[in-house]
Short mmCIF file of C-alpha atoms in Angstrom, two decimals:
data_model
loop_
_atom_site.label_atom_id
_atom_site.label_comp_id
_atom_site.label_asym_id
_atom_site.label_seq_id
_atom_site.Cartn_x
_atom_site.Cartn_y
_atom_site.Cartn_z
CA ASN A 1 13.13 -4.18 14.12
CA ALA A 2 9.44 -4.17 15.34
CA GLY A 3 8.19 -1.71 12.59
CA VAL A 4 5.20 -1.73 12.26
CA THR A 5 3.18 -4.24 14.57
CA GLN A 6 -0.64 -5.11 13.57
CA THR A 7 -2.89 -7.60 16.31
CA PRO A 8 -4.83 -9.64 15.94
CA LYS A 9 -3.75 -10.74 13.03
CA PHE A 10 -6.91 -12.93 11.78
CA GLN A 11 -10.40 -12.21 13.41
CA VAL A 12 -13.65 -14.04 13.24
CA LEU A 13 -17.17 -11.37 13.73
CA LYS A 14 -20.90 -11.45 14.04
CA THR A 15 -22.69 -9.42 12.49
CA GLY A 16 -23.29 -6.36 14.95
CA GLN A 17 -19.96 -7.02 17.43
CA SER A 18 -17.95 -4.42 17.83
CA MET A 19 -13.85 -4.66 17.77
CA THR A 20 -10.78 -2.94 17.64
CA LEU A 21 -7.81 -3.87 15.41
CA GLN A 22 -4.88 -2.42 17.10
CA CYS A 23 -1.58 -1.17 15.61
CA ALA A 24 1.93 -0.31 16.87
CA GLN A 25 4.58 1.24 15.36
CA ASP A 26 8.57 2.60 16.86
CA MET A 27 9.64 3.78 14.59
CA ASN A 28 8.58 8.13 15.62
CA HIS A 29 6.61 8.08 12.87
CA GLU A 30 4.54 11.30 12.13
CA TYR A 31 2.31 9.68 9.88
CA MET A 32 0.46 6.64 10.38
CA SER A 33 -2.95 5.04 7.96
CA TRP A 34 -5.45 2.20 7.33
CA TYR A 35 -6.20 0.50 4.27
CA ARG A 36 -8.22 -2.29 3.34
CA GLN A 37 -7.57 -4.33 0.83
CA ASP A 38 -10.44 -6.61 -1.46
CA PRO A 39 -10.01 -8.75 -4.20
CA GLY A 40 -10.01 -6.46 -7.41
CA MET A 41 -9.70 -3.55 -5.92
CA GLY A 42 -6.59 -2.84 -4.61
CA LEU A 43 -5.40 -0.77 -1.23
CA ARG A 44 -8.44 1.96 -0.17
CA LEU A 45 -7.39 4.47 2.46
CA ILE A 46 -9.92 4.15 5.52
CA HIS A 47 -8.68 6.41 8.04
CA TYR A 48 -5.17 8.33 8.31
CA SER A 49 -3.48 10.45 10.92
CA VAL A 50 -0.50 13.04 10.34
CA GLY A 51 -0.02 13.22 14.13
CA ALA A 52 -1.37 12.65 17.71
CA GLY A 53 -4.42 14.28 18.11
CA ILE A 54 -4.58 14.54 14.61
CA THR A 55 -7.33 11.79 12.27
CA ASP A 56 -9.09 13.04 8.98
CA GLN A 57 -11.41 9.84 6.66
CA GLY A 58 -9.84 8.63 3.68
CA GLU A 59 -11.66 6.96 0.23
CA VAL A 60 -14.12 4.01 2.59
CA PRO A 61 -14.43 5.81 6.10
CA ASN A 62 -18.21 4.97 6.97
CA GLY A 63 -18.27 2.00 9.33
CA TYR A 64 -14.81 3.08 10.70
CA ASN A 65 -13.44 5.29 13.65
CA VAL A 66 -10.07 6.31 14.89
CA SER A 67 -8.15 7.91 17.12
CA ARG A 68 -4.70 8.70 17.58
CA SER A 69 -3.85 9.69 21.45
CA THR A 70 0.08 8.77 20.96
CA THR A 71 2.78 9.13 18.42
CA GLU A 72 2.84 5.30 18.43
CA ASP A 73 -0.52 4.21 18.43
CA PHE A 74 -3.35 4.05 15.69
CA PRO A 75 -6.33 1.67 16.26
CA LEU A 76 -9.01 1.55 14.16
CA ARG A 77 -12.54 0.60 15.91
CA LEU A 78 -15.82 -1.38 14.05
CA LEU A 79 -18.45 -0.16 15.93
CA SER A 80 -20.96 -2.73 14.72
CA ALA A 81 -19.57 -5.08 12.55
CA ALA A 82 -21.46 -5.68 9.02
CA PRO A 83 -19.97 -8.65 6.36
CA SER A 84 -19.53 -5.67 3.57
CA GLN A 85 -16.83 -5.20 5.68
CA THR A 86 -14.66 -8.54 5.70
CA SER A 87 -11.56 -7.58 4.61
CA VAL A 88 -7.95 -7.40 5.34
CA TYR A 89 -6.55 -4.83 6.74
CA PHE A 90 -3.54 -3.15 6.64
CA CYS A 91 -1.32 -0.51 8.46
CA ALA A 92 0.92 1.62 7.41
CA SER A 93 3.09 4.57 9.19
CA SER A 94 5.60 7.16 7.58
CA TYR A 95 7.78 10.19 8.76
CA SER A 96 6.95 13.71 7.91
CA PRO A 97 8.54 15.17 4.56
CA GLY A 98 8.92 18.18 5.27
CA THR A 99 8.36 20.68 3.02
CA SER A 100 11.19 20.09 0.68
CA GLY A 101 11.99 16.67 1.02
CA PRO A 102 11.17 13.57 -1.04
CA LYS A 103 7.96 11.13 -0.15
CA ASN A 104 8.55 9.22 2.37
CA ILE A 105 8.18 5.13 1.80
CA GLN A 106 5.55 4.42 3.87
CA TYR A 107 5.71 1.06 5.93
CA PHE A 108 3.08 -1.85 6.53
CA GLY A 109 2.31 -3.75 8.91
CA ALA A 110 1.82 -7.50 8.24
CA GLY A 111 -1.98 -7.23 8.21
CA THR A 112 -4.63 -8.34 9.41
CA ARG A 113 -7.48 -10.92 7.50
CA LEU A 114 -10.94 -10.04 8.99
CA SER A 115 -14.15 -12.39 8.62
CA VAL A 116 -18.06 -10.94 9.36
CA LEU A 117 -20.33 -13.83 9.26
CA GLY B 1 -8.33 13.12 -8.07
CA ASP B 2 -5.19 10.65 -8.39
CA SER B 3 -5.66 7.01 -9.94
CA VAL B 4 -3.36 4.70 -10.94
CA THR B 5 -4.27 2.04 -13.59
CA GLN B 6 -2.20 -1.32 -14.02
CA MET B 7 -2.28 -4.76 -16.04
CA GLU B 8 -4.99 -6.42 -13.93
CA GLY B 9 -3.32 -10.13 -14.67
CA PRO B 10 -2.69 -12.33 -13.91
CA VAL B 11 0.37 -12.98 -15.32
CA THR B 12 2.40 -16.40 -15.64
CA LEU B 13 5.74 -16.81 -16.49
CA SER B 14 8.26 -19.07 -16.93
CA GLU B 15 11.94 -18.94 -15.24
CA GLU B 16 13.71 -16.88 -16.93
CA ALA B 17 11.41 -14.94 -19.02
CA PHE B 18 11.17 -11.52 -19.27
CA LEU B 19 8.62 -9.58 -17.15
CA THR B 20 6.84 -6.08 -17.94
CA ILE B 21 3.88 -5.17 -15.65
CA ASN B 22 1.84 -1.66 -17.30
CA CYS B 23 1.57 1.55 -15.06
CA THR B 24 0.02 4.66 -15.95
CA TYR B 25 -1.17 7.40 -13.64
CA THR B 26 -3.30 10.71 -13.33
CA ALA B 27 -2.37 13.39 -10.89
CA THR B 28 -2.17 16.83 -9.37
CA GLY B 29 1.03 18.52 -9.56
CA TYR B 30 4.19 16.56 -9.92
CA PRO B 31 3.87 12.75 -8.08
CA SER B 32 6.41 10.73 -6.92
CA LEU B 33 5.91 6.91 -8.20
CA PHE B 34 6.36 3.38 -6.41
CA TRP B 35 6.23 0.04 -6.50
CA TYR B 36 5.00 -2.28 -3.44
CA VAL B 37 5.34 -5.57 -3.68
CA GLN B 38 3.14 -8.50 -1.59
CA TYR B 39 4.12 -11.94 -1.00
CA PRO B 40 2.06 -14.60 -0.17
CA GLY B 41 0.74 -13.78 3.41
CA GLU B 42 2.87 -10.75 4.39
CA GLY B 43 2.17 -6.71 4.03
CA LEU B 44 3.09 -4.72 1.12
CA GLN B 45 7.17 -3.88 1.32
CA LEU B 46 8.32 -1.26 -0.85
CA LEU B 47 10.14 -2.92 -4.16
CA LEU B 48 11.46 0.76 -5.61
CA LYS B 49 10.53 4.15 -6.23
CA ALA B 50 11.35 7.27 -8.47
CA THR B 51 10.49 11.35 -8.04
CA LYS B 52 10.95 12.81 -10.47
CA ALA B 53 10.42 12.53 -14.16
CA ASP B 54 13.73 10.41 -16.59
CA ASP B 55 14.16 9.26 -12.30
CA LYS B 56 14.86 5.21 -13.16
CA GLY B 57 14.25 2.95 -9.81
CA SER B 58 16.02 -0.42 -9.24
CA ASN B 59 15.96 -3.29 -6.83
CA LYS B 60 16.32 -6.98 -6.69
CA GLY B 61 16.55 -6.89 -10.40
CA PHE B 62 13.66 -4.71 -11.09
CA GLU B 63 13.41 -1.41 -12.91
CA ALA B 64 10.84 0.89 -13.96
CA THR B 65 11.51 4.46 -15.65
CA TYR B 66 9.37 7.84 -14.47
CA ARG B 67 8.26 8.58 -17.66
CA LYS B 68 5.92 12.15 -17.10
CA GLU B 69 5.26 12.80 -21.47
CA THR B 70 3.43 9.29 -20.96
CA THR B 71 2.43 9.46 -17.87
CA SER B 72 3.76 5.81 -17.22
CA PHE B 73 5.84 3.61 -14.82
CA HIS B 74 6.29 0.69 -16.24
CA LEU B 75 7.63 -2.09 -14.09
CA GLU B 76 10.71 -4.74 -15.56
CA LYS B 77 12.67 -7.47 -14.64
CA GLY B 78 14.76 -9.02 -17.81
CA SER B 79 14.82 -12.77 -15.83
CA VAL B 80 12.29 -14.06 -13.50
CA GLN B 81 12.49 -16.25 -10.67
CA VAL B 82 10.34 -18.63 -8.93
CA SER B 83 10.86 -15.97 -5.81
CA ASP B 84 9.17 -13.48 -7.59
CA SER B 85 5.93 -15.06 -7.89
CA ALA B 86 3.37 -12.31 -6.08
CA VAL B 87 1.59 -8.80 -5.81
CA TYR B 88 2.74 -5.70 -7.61
CA PHE B 89 0.92 -2.60 -6.94
CA CYS B 90 2.03 0.53 -8.98
CA ALA B 91 1.04 3.64 -6.54
CA LEU B 92 1.88 7.34 -6.83
CA ILE B 93 1.69 10.45 -4.50
CA GLY B 94 0.63 13.02 -5.87
CA GLY B 95 1.51 16.54 -6.07
CA GLY B 96 -0.94 18.02 -3.21
CA SER B 97 0.06 15.48 -0.76
CA ASN B 98 2.54 14.44 0.88
CA TYR B 99 0.72 10.97 2.52
CA LYS B 100 -2.09 9.71 0.75
CA LEU B 101 -0.70 6.77 -1.40
CA THR B 102 -3.20 6.38 -4.24
CA PHE B 103 -2.98 2.48 -5.75
CA GLY B 104 -3.51 0.43 -8.75
CA LYS B 105 -5.17 -2.78 -8.25
CA GLY B 106 -2.41 -4.97 -7.73
CA THR B 107 -1.16 -7.56 -10.30
CA LEU B 108 -0.69 -11.68 -9.58
CA LEU B 109 2.41 -12.80 -10.62
CA THR B 110 2.79 -16.58 -10.95
CA VAL B 111 6.40 -18.02 -12.30
CA ASN B 112 6.89 -21.29 -12.87
CA PRO B 113 9.90 -23.76 -12.77
#
């Protein structure tokens, strides 16, 4: 039961470095998303995807890029890391609920803790 | 836009005490409501949900009732345990979206033996 897998669990970057946070799910979910969690701010949506080849911006997209070439994977790229991107990042996925179904449960990965110095 | 307001805490209780964490919302259309829990060092897990007015979600002794007239979804538990210590998030998916979760800021609960 892998569910949603995020790697790495921890990362330290220097300002200006780039990196990719990986997210993979094995539940054949159409919807995937990235959130960042900051103290006193709750979780804020960065980017999301409703299927392979389709992505869109969330609440706080600046400084992050995403792509969705397969159903399983949804990597998050930081092109030039900044101290303001120090945070805990969560990936989540869910089924497409269809036009009459209930809102589907989103399953979360264990998170990536990122520090930018 | 959609928003969720919840008690920010922190909340500190003794074991077997009664717990209430307040949550109110504003949303377009007819939202679905959720409580997620985050145990130390872990990701978020769904605790309970409700999809229509007067629905009561329940799990692990926790309950919350979807109150459309007061736009509320308060979390309650009659007798908390040390193992309930965690951060609790109220969240919604608005009627205009099938996917996008909007979260409250979270409430840290600490239960002492």
